[in-house]
Coordinates of C-alpha atoms in Angstrom, one line a residue:
M1052 CA 74.7 33.7 121.3
A1053 CA 72.6 33.9 124.5
V1054 CA 73.5 32.3 127.6
K1055 CA 70.8 29.5 128.2
H1056 CA 72.1 28.3 131.7
T1057 CA 74.8 29.0 134.1
S1058 CA 76.5 26.9 136.5
E1059 CA 78.8 27.8 139.5
I1060 CA 81.9 26.1 141.0
K1061 CA 82.8 27.1 144.3
I1062 CA 86.0 26.7 146.3
K1063 CA 86.2 27.2 149.9
V1064 CA 89.7 27.9 151.7
G1065 CA 90.0 27.6 155.2
L1066 CA 92.9 29.6 156.7
D1067 CA 94.8 29.4 160.0
E1068 CA 96.0 32.5 161.8
N1069 CA 98.7 33.5 159.2
K1070 CA 96.4 33.0 156.4
V1071 CA 98.0 29.8 155.3
P1072 CA 95.6 27.1 153.7
E1073 CA 94.5 24.5 156.2
A1074 CA 91.5 23.1 154.6
L1075 CA 90.3 23.3 150.8
S1076 CA 87.0 21.9 149.6
W1077 CA 85.0 22.5 146.4
T1078 CA 81.3 22.4 144.9
A1079 CA 80.0 21.9 141.6
Q1080 CA 76.4 21.1 141.8
D1081 CA 76.0 20.4 138.2
G1082 CA 78.8 18.0 138.2
G1083 CA 77.3 16.4 141.4
V1084 CA 80.1 17.5 143.7
T1085 CA 79.2 18.9 147.0
N1086 CA 81.8 20.1 149.5
E1087 CA 84.4 17.8 148.5
K1088 CA 87.7 18.1 150.2
A1089 CA 91.2 18.7 148.3
K1090 CA 94.6 19.0 149.3
A1091 CA 95.5 21.3 146.5
F1092 CA 94.3 23.0 143.6
M1093 CA 95.3 25.0 140.5
L1094 CA 93.1 27.6 138.8
S1095 CA 94.1 29.5 135.6
V1096 CA 92.1 32.0 134.0
W1097 CA 92.8 33.6 130.6
D1098 CA 92.6 37.8 130.8
S1099 CA 92.1 38.3 127.0
K1100 CA 92.2 42.2 127.2
A1101 CA 95.5 41.9 128.9
K1102 CA 96.5 38.8 127.0
E1103 CA 97.7 37.1 129.9
S1104 CA 97.2 34.0 132.2
L1105 CA 96.2 34.6 135.8
R1106 CA 96.4 32.0 138.4
I1107 CA 95.8 30.7 141.9
D1108 CA 97.8 28.0 143.3
L1109 CA 97.0 26.7 146.7
W1110 CA 97.7 23.7 148.8
T1111 CA 97.1 22.7 152.3
K1112 CA 99.9 22.6 154.9
D1113 CA 99.4 18.8 155.3
M1114 CA 99.8 18.0 151.4
P1115 CA 102.7 15.6 151.3
V1116 CA 105.3 16.3 148.7
D1117 CA 104.9 12.8 146.9
E1118 CA 101.5 13.7 146.3
M1119 CA 102.2 17.1 145.2
K1120 CA 104.8 15.6 142.8
L1121 CA 101.9 13.3 141.4
F1122 CA 99.7 16.4 141.3
F1123 CA 102.0 18.3 138.9
H1124 CA 102.7 15.4 136.7
Q1125 CA 98.9 14.6 136.2
T1126 CA 98.3 18.3 135.8
L1127 CA 101.0 18.6 133.2
V1128 CA 99.6 15.3 131.5
A1129 CA 96.1 16.8 131.4
M1130 CA 97.4 20.2 130.1
T1131 CA 99.0 18.3 127.4
D1132 CA 95.6 16.7 126.4
T1133 CA 94.0 19.9 126.6
Y1134 CA 96.5 21.4 124.3
Q1135 CA 96.2 19.1 121.7
R1136 CA 92.5 19.2 121.6
A1137 CA 92.4 22.9 121.6
T1138 CA 95.0 23.4 118.8
Q1139 CA 95.1 20.4 117.0
D1140 CA 99.2 20.9 117.2
V1141 CA 100.0 17.0 117.4
K1142 CA 103.9 17.7 117.0
M1143 CA 104.1 20.1 120.1
A1144 CA 101.6 17.9 121.9
E1145 CA 104.0 14.8 121.4
T1146 CA 106.9 17.1 122.5
M1147 CA 105.0 17.9 125.6
K1148 CA 104.1 14.4 126.2
D1149 CA 108.1 13.5 125.9
F1150 CA 108.4 15.9 128.7
T1151 CA 105.7 14.6 130.9
D1152 CA 107.3 11.1 130.6
Y1153 CA 110.8 12.5 131.3
F1154 CA 109.0 14.3 134.5
A1155 CA 107.8 11.0 135.7
D1156 CA 110.8 9.1 135.2
K1157 CA 113.1 11.6 136.9
L1158 CA 110.6 11.4 140.0
D1159 CA 110.3 7.7 139.9
L1160 CA 106.5 8.1 139.2
K1161 CA 106.1 5.5 136.6
K1162 CA 106.0 1.9 137.9

């Protein structure tokens, strides 16, 4: 299968003098996103040769803790959806959903 098109996603990280993130932005021109500000991001990459997940987790100094809790919850929910679509493992996806509901309940995220 030959590659017909490539698409690029760029993440820009502005650091302070101690190399702590102060500003994050991202661009995905094929998605219509240009230099959009963000407070946090998580990137996971699968290394099939080493059979391990590599990741980058960054957040700005001014990311509020309450927003970080929401960010984690929404990321866990999205990962649950992705897991089910990718594996068709409904039983485990339901277990994961139970956990995300528990997570939200314990952090008083659900209204």
